[in-house]
XYZ file of C-alpha atoms in Angstrom:
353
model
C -25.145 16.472 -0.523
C -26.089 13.158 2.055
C -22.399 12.082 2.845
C -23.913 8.417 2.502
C -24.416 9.361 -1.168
C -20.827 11.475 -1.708
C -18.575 9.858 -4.422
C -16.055 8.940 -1.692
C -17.869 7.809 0.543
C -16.849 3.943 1.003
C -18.247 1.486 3.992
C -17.004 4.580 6.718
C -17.841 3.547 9.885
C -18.074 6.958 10.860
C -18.329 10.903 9.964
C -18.310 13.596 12.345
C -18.535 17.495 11.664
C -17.547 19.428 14.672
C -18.169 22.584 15.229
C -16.863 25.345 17.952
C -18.455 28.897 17.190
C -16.695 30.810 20.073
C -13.248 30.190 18.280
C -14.522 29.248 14.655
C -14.075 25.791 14.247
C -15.051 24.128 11.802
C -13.422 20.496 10.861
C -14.762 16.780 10.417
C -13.256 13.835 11.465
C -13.908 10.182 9.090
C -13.368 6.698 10.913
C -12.918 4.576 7.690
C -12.551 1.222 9.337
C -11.555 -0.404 12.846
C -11.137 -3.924 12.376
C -7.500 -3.696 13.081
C -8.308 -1.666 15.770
C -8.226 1.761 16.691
C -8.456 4.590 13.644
C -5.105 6.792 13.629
C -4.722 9.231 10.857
C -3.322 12.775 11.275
C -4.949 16.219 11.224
C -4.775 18.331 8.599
C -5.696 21.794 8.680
C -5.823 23.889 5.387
C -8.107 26.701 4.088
C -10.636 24.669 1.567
C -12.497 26.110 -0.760
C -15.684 24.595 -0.042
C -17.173 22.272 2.979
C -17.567 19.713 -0.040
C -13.969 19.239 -0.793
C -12.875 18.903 2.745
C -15.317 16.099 3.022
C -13.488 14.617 -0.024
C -10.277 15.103 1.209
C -11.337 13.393 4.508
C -12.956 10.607 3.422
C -10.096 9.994 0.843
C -7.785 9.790 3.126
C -9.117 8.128 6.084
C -9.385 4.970 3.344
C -6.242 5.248 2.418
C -4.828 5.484 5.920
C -7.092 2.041 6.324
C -4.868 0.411 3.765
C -1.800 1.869 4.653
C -1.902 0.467 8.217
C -3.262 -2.754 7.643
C -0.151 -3.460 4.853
C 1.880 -2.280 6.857
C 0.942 -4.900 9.841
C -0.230 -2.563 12.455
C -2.996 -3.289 15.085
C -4.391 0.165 13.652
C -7.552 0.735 11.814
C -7.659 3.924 9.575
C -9.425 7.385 10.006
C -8.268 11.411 9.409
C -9.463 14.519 10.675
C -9.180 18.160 9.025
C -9.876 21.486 10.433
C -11.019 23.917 7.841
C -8.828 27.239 8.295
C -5.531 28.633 7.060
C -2.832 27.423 8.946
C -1.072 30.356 9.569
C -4.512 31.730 11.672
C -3.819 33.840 14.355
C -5.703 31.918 16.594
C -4.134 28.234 15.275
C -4.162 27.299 19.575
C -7.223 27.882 20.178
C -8.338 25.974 17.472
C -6.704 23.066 18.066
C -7.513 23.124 22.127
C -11.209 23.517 20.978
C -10.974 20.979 18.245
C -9.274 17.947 20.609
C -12.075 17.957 22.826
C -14.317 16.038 20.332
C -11.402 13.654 19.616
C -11.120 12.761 23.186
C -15.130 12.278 23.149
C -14.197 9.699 20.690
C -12.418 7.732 23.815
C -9.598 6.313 21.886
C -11.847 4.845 18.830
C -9.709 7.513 16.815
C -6.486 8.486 17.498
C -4.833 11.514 15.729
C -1.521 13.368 15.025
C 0.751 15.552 12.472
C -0.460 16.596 9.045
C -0.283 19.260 6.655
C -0.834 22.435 8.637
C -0.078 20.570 12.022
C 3.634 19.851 13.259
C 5.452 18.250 16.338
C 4.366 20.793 18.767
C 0.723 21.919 16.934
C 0.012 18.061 18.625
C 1.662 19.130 22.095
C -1.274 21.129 21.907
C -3.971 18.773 21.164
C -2.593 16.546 23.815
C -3.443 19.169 26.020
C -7.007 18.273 26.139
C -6.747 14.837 25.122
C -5.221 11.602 25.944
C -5.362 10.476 21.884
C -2.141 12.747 20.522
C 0.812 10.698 18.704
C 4.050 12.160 16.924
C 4.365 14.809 20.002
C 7.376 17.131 19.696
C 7.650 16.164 23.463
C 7.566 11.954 22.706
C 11.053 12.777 20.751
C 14.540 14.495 21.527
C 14.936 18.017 20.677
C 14.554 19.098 17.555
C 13.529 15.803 15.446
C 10.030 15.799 13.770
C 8.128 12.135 13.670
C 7.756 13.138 9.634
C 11.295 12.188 9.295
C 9.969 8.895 9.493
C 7.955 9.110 6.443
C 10.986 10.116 4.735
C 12.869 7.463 5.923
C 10.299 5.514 4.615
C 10.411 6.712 1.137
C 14.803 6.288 1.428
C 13.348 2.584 1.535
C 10.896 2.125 -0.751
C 13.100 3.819 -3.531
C 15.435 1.564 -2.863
C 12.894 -2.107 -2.766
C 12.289 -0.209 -6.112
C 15.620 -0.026 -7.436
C 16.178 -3.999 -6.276
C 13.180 -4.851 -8.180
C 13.920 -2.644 -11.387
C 17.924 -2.827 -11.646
C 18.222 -5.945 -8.858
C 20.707 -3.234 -6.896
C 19.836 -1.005 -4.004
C 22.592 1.633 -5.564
C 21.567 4.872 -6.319
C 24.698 6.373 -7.701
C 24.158 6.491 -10.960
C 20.108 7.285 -10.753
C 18.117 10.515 -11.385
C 15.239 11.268 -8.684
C 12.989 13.871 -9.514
C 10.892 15.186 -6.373
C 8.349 17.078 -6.844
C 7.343 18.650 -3.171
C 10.202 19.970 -0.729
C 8.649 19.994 2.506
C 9.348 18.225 5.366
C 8.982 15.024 4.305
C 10.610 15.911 0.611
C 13.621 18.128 2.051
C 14.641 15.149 4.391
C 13.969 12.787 1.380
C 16.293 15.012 -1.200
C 19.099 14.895 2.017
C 19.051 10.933 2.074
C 19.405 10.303 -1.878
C 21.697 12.800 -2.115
C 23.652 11.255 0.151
C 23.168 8.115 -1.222
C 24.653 9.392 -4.340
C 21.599 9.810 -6.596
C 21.227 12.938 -8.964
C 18.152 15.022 -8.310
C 15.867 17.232 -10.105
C 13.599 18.839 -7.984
C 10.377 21.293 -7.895
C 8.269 23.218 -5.409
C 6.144 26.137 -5.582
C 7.957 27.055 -2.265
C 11.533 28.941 -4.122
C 13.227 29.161 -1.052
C 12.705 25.724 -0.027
C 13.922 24.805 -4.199
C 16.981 26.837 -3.634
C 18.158 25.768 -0.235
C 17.907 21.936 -1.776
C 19.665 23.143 -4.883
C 22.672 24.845 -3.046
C 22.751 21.958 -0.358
C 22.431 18.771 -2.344
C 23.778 19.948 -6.363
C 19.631 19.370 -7.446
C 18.729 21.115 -10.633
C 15.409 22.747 -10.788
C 12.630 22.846 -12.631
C 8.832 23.847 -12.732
C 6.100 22.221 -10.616
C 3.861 22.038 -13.847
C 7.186 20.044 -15.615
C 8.686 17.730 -13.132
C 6.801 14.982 -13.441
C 7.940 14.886 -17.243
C 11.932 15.212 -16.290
C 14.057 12.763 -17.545
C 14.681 10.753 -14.661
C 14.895 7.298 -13.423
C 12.581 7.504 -10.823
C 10.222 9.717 -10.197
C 9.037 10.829 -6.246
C 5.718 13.106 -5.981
C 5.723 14.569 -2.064
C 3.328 17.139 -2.789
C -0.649 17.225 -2.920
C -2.496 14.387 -4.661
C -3.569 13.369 -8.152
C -0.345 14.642 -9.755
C -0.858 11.170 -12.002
C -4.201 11.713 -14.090
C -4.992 12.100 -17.988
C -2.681 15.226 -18.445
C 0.647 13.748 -17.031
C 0.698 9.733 -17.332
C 1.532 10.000 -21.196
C 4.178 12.469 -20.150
C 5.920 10.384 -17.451
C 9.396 9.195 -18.943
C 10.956 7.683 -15.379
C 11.106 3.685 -14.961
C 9.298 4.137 -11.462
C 6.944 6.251 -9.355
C 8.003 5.760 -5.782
C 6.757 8.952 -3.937
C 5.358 10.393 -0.243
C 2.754 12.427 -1.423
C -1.323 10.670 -0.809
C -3.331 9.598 -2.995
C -1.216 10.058 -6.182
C -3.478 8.130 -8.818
C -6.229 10.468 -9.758
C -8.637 7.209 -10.231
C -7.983 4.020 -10.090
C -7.628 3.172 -13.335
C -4.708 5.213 -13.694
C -2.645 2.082 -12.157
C -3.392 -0.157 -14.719
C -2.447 2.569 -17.385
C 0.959 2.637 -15.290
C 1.451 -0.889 -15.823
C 0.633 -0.864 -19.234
C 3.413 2.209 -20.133
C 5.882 -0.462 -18.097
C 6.539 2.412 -15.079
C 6.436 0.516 -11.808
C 4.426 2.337 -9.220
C 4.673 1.859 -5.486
C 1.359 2.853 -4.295
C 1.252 5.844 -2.627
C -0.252 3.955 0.981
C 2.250 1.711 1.241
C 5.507 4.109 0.527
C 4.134 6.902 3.217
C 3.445 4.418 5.550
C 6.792 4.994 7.185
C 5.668 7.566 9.611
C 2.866 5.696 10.735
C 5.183 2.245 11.151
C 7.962 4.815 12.765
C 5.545 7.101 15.209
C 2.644 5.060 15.173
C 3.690 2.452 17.037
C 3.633 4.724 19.951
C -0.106 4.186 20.635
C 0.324 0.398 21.311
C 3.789 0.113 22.577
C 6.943 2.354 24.279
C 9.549 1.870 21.394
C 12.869 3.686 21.352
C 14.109 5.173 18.385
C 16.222 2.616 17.216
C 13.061 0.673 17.699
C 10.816 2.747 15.592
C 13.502 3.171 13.193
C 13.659 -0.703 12.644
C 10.167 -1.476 12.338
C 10.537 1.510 9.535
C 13.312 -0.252 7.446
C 10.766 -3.573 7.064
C 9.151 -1.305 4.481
C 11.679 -2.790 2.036
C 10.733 -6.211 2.416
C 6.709 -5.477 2.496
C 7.904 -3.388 -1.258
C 9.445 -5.785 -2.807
C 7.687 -8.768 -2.121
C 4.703 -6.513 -3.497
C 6.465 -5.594 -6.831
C 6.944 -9.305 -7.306
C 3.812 -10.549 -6.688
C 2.422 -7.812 -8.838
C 5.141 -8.464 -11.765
C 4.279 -12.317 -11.199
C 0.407 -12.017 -11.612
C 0.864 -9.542 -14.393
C -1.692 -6.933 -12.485
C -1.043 -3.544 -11.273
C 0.220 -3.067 -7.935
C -2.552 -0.877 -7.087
C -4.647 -3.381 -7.889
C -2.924 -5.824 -5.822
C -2.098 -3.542 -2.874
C -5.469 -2.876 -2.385
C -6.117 -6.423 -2.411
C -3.983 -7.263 0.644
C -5.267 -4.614 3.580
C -8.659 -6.218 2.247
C -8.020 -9.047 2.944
C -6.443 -7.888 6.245
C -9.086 -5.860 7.340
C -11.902 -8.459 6.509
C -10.053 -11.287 8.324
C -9.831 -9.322 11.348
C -13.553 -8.728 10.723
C -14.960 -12.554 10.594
C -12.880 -13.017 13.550
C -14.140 -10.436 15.443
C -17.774 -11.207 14.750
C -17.319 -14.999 15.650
């Protein structure tokens, strides 16, 4: 299949399969847009099935990431990488050594960082042969992973989402059910737990389900039930497409207000979601909190306080988004997308003048 002619394929600037036979690499790297400026978009690694649904996954999400950093007012266009192996491969270094070399070729046009397969010090590693790493273990103190951001991120759109739903930020009396308990969803289940919220939570991971369980009072369920719970809100931070013709009927929470990508399985599952009344934070905008938090890092030297701030305006950019989208009776999908549009074609015109 052309990649020109792929189903997913939309207006990329760029697509580049590298390859590295004396280690086995095999990944591809998707520029989506640069208007803004310079792509940034992590890099994943996981074992696909085929060649065909990496390309999928990577042109996917270097749109999305696009979107997500031109609503979320960063000089940053969008792109994504992925590296086509098992995570756990023995030779995970020597991958990643051999991989950054064609990122640096790239001079800075796309920038990369942490994903699913690659952590804090996976991108120590990267940086070793390029100049283009962000969300280093070695850019933070000890011990604190740059995906706390995106977590921190999700704290905050939960709560624009509770303001817009029940005009209060409090989450005492509300039932969260995450589906995902990684990283991102651990450190998520930590901060509405402490916030007082009630959780309900599912992974295919058990240990990760019972440490939550025992550490934050969470019931459990099954991965193939938790987006049905009976909840308030409901927060996918797992893989994509978790809302498609099987689940929407089955969703019973006021809200969808999750860290996981690409969570509508089309597009036309948003306007379904406005129609069943369940106010949806799109998935770009929520997740956008680790690109706001360690993003910034590739224009400017904030501290953490810094990044940490520039996080927290996630709550403003969320509600004002729920309004506009409650105001104009359209869904916020719909309306989301509309906005890094416009964004990214402004900065266009401009920069062809």
């Amino acid at each position: 299949m052309s990649v020109f002619n792929h189903k997913d394929f939309n207006d990329h600037e760029q697509v580049i399969y590298c390859h590295d036979a004396s280690v086995g690499l095999h990944a591809i790297i998707a520029i989506h847009n640069t208007a803004l400026g310079p792509a940034a978009g992590g890099c994943r690694m996981y074992p696909y099935e085929t060649y065909d649904d990496a390309l999928t996954d990577v042109l996917r999400l270097s749109e999305g990431m696009s979107y997500k950093n031109a609503i979320a007012g960063l000089p940053l266009g969008g792109g994504k990488c992925v590296i086509i192996t098992d995570p756990n491969t023995p030779n995970k270094k020597q991958l990643l050594r051999a991989f950054s070399k064609h990122v640096q070729h790239l001079n800075g046009r796309y920038w990369t960082a942490i994903d699913v397969g690659v952590g804090p010090e996976d991108a120590d590693v990267l940086a070793e042969n390029c100049d283009f790493i962000f969300a280093r273990a070695s850019q933070y103190p000890t011990g604190f992973n740059p995906s706390l951001f995106t977590a921190f991120g999700g704290f905050t759109g939960i709560r624009a989402a509770a303001m817009h739903l029940w005009n209060s930020t409090d989450l005492s009396q509300k039932k969260v059910a995450i589906q995902g308990l990684g990283a991102t969803g651990r450190e998520l289940s930590r901060l509405l737990h402490e916030a007082g919220a009630q959780l309900v939570v599912a992974d295919v991971n058990q240990e990760a389900v019972d440490f939550v369980v025992k550490a934050y009072g969470a019931t459990a369920v099954s991965p193939k039930e938790i987006h049905a719970a009976e909840v308030d809100i409901f927060a996918p931070c797992a893989m994509g497409a978790i809302i498609n013709d099987a689940t929407i009927n089955e969703i019973k929470a006021k809200a969808i207000s999750g860290l996981a990508n690409n969570q509508l399985a089309t597009a036309a599952h948003g306007k379904q979601l406005m129609e069943l009344g369940i106010t949806y934070v799109p998935d770009y905008v929520i997740n956008a909190g680790g690109m706001m938090g360690a993003g910034s890092r590739i224009f400017s030297k904030p501290t953490m306080e810094d990044s940490k701030e520039r996080v927290s305006g996630l709550y403003d950019i969320i509600l004002n988004l729920l309004k506009k989208a409650k105001n104009e009776k359209r869904p916020t999908s719909e309306v989301a997308d509309e906005i890094a549009k416009d964004r990214m074609n402004h900065a266009k015109t401009n920069t062809n003048k």
